[in-house]
Coordinates of C-alpha atoms in Angstrom, one line a residue:
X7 CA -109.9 120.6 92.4
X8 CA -110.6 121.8 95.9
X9 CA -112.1 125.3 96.4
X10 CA -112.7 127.5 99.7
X11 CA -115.7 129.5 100.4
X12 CA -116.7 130.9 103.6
X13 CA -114.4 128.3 105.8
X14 CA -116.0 125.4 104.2
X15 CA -114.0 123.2 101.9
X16 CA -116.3 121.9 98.7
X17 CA -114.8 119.2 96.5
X18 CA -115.7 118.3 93.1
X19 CA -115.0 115.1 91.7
X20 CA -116.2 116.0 88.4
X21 CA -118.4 117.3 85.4
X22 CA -120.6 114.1 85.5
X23 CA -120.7 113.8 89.5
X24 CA -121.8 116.9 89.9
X25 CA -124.4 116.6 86.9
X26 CA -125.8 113.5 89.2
X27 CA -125.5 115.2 92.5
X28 CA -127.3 117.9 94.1
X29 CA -124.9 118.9 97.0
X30 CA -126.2 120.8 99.5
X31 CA -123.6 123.1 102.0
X32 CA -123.9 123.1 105.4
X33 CA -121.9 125.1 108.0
X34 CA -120.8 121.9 110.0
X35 CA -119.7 119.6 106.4
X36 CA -120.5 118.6 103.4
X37 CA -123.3 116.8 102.6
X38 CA -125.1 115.3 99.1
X39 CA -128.4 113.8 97.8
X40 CA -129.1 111.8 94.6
X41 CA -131.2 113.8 92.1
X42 CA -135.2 113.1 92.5
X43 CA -136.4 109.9 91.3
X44 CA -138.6 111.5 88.8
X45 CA -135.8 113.3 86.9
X46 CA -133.8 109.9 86.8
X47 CA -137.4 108.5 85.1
X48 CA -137.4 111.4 82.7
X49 CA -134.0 110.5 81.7
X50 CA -135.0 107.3 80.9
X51 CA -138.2 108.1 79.0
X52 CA -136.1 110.4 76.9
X53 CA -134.5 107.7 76.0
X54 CA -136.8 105.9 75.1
X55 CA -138.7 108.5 73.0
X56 CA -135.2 108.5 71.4
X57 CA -135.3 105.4 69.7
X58 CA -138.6 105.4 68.6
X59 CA -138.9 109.2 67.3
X60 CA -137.1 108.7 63.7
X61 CA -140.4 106.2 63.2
X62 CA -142.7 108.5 64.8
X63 CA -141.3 111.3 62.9
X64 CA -141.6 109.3 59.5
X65 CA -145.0 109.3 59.8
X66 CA -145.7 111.8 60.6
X67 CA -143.9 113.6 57.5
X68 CA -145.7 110.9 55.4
X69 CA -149.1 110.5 57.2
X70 CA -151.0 112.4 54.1
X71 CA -149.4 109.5 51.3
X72 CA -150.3 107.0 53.8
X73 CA -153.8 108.0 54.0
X74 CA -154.5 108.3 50.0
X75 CA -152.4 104.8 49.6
X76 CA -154.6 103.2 52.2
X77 CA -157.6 104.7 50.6
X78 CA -156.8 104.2 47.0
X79 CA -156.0 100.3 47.8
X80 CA -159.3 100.1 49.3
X81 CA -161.2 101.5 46.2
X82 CA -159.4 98.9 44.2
X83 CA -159.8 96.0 45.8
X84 CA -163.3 96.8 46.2
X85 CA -163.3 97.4 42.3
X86 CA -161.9 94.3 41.2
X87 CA -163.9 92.0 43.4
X88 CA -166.9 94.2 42.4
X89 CA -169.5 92.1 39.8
X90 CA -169.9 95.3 37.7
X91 CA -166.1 94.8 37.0
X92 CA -165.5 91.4 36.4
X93 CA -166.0 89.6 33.1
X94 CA -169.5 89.2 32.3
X95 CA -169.9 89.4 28.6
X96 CA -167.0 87.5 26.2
X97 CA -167.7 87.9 22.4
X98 CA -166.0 85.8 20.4
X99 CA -165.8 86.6 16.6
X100 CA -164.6 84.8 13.6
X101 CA -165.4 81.4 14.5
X102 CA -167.7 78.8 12.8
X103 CA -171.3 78.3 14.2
X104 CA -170.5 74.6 14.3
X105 CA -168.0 75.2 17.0
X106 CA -169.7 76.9 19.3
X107 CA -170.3 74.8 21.3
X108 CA -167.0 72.9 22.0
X109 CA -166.0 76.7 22.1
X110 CA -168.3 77.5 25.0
X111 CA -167.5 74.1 26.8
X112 CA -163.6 74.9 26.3
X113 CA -164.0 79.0 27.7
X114 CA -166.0 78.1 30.9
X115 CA -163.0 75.9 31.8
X116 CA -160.9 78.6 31.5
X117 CA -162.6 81.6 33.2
X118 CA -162.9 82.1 36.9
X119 CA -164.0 84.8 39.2
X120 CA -162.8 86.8 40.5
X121 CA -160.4 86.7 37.1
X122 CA -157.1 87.2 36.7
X123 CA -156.8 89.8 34.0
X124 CA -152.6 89.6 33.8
X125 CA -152.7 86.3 32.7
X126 CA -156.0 84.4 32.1
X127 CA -156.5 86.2 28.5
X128 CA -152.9 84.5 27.5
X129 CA -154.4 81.0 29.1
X130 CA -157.4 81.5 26.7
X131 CA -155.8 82.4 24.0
X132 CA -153.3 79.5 24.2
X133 CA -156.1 77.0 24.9
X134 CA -158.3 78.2 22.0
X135 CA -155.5 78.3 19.7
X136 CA -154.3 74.5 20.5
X137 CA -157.3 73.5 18.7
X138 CA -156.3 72.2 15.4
X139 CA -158.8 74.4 13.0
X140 CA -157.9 77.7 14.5
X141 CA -154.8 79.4 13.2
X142 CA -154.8 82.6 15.6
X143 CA -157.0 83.7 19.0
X144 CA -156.4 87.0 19.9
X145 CA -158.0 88.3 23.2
X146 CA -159.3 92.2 22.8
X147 CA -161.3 94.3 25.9
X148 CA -164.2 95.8 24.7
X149 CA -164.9 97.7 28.0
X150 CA -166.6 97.4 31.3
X151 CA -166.9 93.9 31.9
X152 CA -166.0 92.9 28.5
X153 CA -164.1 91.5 26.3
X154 CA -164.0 90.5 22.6
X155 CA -161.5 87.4 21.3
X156 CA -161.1 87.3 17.6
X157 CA -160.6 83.3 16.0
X158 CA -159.2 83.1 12.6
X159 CA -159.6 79.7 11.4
X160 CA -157.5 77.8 9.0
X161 CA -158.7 77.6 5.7
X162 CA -159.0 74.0 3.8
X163 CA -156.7 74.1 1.0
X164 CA -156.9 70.4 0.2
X165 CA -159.1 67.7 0.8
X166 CA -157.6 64.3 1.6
X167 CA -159.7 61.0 1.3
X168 CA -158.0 57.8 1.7
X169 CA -159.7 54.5 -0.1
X170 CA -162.0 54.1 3.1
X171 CA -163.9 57.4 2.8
X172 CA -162.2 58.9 5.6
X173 CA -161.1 62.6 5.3
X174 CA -158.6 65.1 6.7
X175 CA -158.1 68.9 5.6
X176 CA -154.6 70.2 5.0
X177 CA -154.4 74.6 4.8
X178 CA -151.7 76.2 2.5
X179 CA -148.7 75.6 4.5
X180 CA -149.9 72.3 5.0
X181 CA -151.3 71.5 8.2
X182 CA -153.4 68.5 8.7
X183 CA -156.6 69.3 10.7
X184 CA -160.4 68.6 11.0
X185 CA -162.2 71.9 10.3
X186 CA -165.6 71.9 12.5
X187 CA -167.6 72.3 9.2
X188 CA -168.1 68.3 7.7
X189 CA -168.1 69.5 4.6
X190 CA -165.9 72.5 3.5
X191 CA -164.9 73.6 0.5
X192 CA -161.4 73.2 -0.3
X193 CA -159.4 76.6 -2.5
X194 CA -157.4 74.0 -4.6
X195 CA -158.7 70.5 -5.1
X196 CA -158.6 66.9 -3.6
X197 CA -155.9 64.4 -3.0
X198 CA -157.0 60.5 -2.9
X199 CA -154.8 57.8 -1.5
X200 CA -154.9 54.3 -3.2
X201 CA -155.0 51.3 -1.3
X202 CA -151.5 50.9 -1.2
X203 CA -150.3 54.6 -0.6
X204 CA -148.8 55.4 2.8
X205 CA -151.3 56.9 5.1
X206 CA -149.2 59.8 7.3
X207 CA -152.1 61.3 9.3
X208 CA -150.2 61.2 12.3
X209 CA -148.2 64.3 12.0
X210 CA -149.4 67.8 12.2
X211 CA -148.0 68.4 8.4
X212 CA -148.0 66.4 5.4
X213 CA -144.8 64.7 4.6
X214 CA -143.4 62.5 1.5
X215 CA -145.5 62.2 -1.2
X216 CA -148.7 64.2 0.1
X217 CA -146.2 67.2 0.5
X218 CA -145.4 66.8 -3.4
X219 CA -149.3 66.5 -3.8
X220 CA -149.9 69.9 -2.3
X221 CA -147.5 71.7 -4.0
X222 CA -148.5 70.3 -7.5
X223 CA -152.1 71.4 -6.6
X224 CA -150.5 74.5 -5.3
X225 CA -149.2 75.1 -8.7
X226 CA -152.3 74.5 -10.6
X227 CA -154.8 76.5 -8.6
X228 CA -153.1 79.9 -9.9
X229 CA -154.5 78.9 -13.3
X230 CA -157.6 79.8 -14.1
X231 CA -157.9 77.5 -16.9
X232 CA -157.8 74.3 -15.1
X233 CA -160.5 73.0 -13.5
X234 CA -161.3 70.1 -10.5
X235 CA -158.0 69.2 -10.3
X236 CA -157.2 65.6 -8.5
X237 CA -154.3 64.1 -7.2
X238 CA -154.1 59.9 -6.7
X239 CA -151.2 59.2 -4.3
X240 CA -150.1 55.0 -5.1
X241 CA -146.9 53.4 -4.3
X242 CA -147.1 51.3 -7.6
X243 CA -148.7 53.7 -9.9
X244 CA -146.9 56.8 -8.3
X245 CA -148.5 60.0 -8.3
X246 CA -150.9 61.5 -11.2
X247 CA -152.8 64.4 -12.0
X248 CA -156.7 64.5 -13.1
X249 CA -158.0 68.2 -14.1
X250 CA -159.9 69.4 -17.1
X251 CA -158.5 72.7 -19.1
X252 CA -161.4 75.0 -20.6
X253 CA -160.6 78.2 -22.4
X254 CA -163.6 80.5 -23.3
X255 CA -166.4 78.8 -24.6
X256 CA -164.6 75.9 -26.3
X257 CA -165.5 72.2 -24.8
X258 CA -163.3 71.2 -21.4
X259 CA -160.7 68.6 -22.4
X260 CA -159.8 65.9 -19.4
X261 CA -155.6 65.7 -18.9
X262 CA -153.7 63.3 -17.1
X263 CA -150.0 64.2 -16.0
X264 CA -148.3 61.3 -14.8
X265 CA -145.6 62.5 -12.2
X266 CA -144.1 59.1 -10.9
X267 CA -142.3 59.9 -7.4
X268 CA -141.5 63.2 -7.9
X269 CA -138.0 63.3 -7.0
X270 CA -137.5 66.2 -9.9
X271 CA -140.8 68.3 -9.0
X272 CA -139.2 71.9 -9.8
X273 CA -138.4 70.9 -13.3
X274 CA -142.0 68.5 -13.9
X275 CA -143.5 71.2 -12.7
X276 CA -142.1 73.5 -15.5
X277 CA -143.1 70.7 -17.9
X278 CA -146.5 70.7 -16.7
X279 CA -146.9 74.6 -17.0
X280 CA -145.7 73.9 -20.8
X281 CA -148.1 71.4 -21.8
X282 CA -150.9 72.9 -20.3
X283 CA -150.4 76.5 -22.1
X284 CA -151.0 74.1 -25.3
X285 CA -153.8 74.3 -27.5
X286 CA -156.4 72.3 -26.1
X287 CA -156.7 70.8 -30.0
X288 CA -153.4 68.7 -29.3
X289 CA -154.1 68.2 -25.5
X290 CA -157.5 66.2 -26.9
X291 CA -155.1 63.9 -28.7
X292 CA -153.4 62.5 -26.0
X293 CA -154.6 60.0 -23.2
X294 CA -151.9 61.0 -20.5
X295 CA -148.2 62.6 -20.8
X296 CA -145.9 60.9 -18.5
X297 CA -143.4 63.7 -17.6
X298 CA -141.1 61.2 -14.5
X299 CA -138.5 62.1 -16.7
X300 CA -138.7 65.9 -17.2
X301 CA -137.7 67.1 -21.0
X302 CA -138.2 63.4 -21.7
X303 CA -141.8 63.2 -21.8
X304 CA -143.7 60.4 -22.9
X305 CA -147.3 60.7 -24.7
X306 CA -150.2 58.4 -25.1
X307 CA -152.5 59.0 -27.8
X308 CA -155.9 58.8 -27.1
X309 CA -157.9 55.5 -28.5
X310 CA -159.5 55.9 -32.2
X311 CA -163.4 55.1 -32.6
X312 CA -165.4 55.8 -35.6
X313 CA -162.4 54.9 -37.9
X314 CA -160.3 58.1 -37.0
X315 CA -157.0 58.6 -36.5

């Protein structure tokens, strides 16, 4: 677009041109300079300010969250690696006196400072609970720097001595384990092995015939009037039942229940409840019942001295 003013002729070449030049009008032409170097600078620091402001502006609207987050993190770092903070007391309740000390050697492997509190009371848990006695660990903070774990140990519901001497414990559901106590007292009564029986101590549970032994023992321990009830576990002689019965004040009388392999322990078990619920007059009679064959019991009368029948 070309323009007249005052006899001189001015051209613009456009918007942008004219944004970058400065023209200056002289009588005698036409003349231009480039803008000043320092505008062209500001430009480009405007541009760069441009691409960094949305950050700069960011934190600026977040400075104050910035500062408590940063502060906050501090205080809890320095809390956690603090010593008033960290484990310094661990309780543990329930347990036997015998095992404390297998206890403390077992805990000291398993706690480290600074400690881990999101996982290191499962790890003690777990480790305390793989030991064979103890049937629960459960880990319980007690408050500034300590903590409490409760054992429950497994109680001996059988002892098991083979012909050597050598024992093992079996609890109610019967798992086989060494209580730290030597010499417990079983709730129900003892189970021998013969000579020839099969020895399975190398399972976690009793199996096969020591699985029939518990539950007959099982059975006779709700009975209050039967007393030190035995089991004898033998391949040839199967397996038989020693107790003594006692009612009031009258004089114990020693049974023998003969139970052979067991294969029908439901209904022998039946039998057995029968027979013992008899008056202890007929039990002193007989030397054993065999009940292998249950309804088809077979009885043994007891040897005559003195000339009696």
């Amino acid at each position: 677009m070309r323009l007249r003013e005052r006899g001189t002729r001015v051209r613009i070449r456009s918007q942008a041109t004219a944004s970058r030049l400065a023209p200056v009008l002289e009588p005698t032409g036409r003349f231009s300079m480039p803008a000043p170097a320092r505008a062209a600078g500001h430009r480009r620091s405007k541009r760069r300010a441009g691409r960094v402001s949305p950050f700069g502006r960011w934190i600026g609207r977040n400075a104050e969250p910035l500062l408590w987050a940063t502060a906050l993190s501090a205080l809890a770092l320095s809390l956690w690696f603090s010593p008033r903070t960290q484990l310094t007391h661990l309780e543990v309740v329930g347990a036997p006196w015998e095992a404390r000390a297998g206890l403390y050697a077992l805990l000291q492997t398993h706690l480290r400072r600074p400690m881990p509190l999101h996982d290191s009371p499962r790890q003690v848990e777990r480790a305390v609970q793989a030991l064979d006695w103890v049937r629960q660990a459960r880990w319980q903070a007690a408050g500034v720097g300590r903590a409490r774990l409760l054992v429950v140990p497994r109680v001996p519901f059988a002892e098991i001595r083979d012909e050597n001497g050598a024992r093992i414990f079996a609890d109610a559901t019967g798992f086989l384990f060494a209580p730290p106590n030597p010499n417990p007292r079983p709730t129900s009564g003892l189970i021998r092995l013969a000579q020839d029986s099969t020895r399975r101590w190398n399972g976690r549970y009793a199996e096969g015939e020591m699985r029939a032994a518990l539950e007959i023992l099982r059975a006779v321990s709700h009975r209050a009037d039967v007393r030190r009830p035995r089991v004898h576990l033998s391949r040839t002689n199967g397996i038989r039942l020693y107790a003594e019965v006692q009612r009031g004040a009258e004089t114990p009388v020693a049974v023998q229940l003969r139970f052979g392999d067991a294969n029908a322990l439901e209904r022998q078990l039946a039998t057995m409840h029968r027979l013992l619920e008899m008056p202890l007059s007929e039990l002193r009679q007989w030397e054993y019942v065999d009940i292998s064959t249950p309804d088809a019991e077979a009885v043994k009368p007891r040897a005559t001295t003195g000339g009696e029948q």
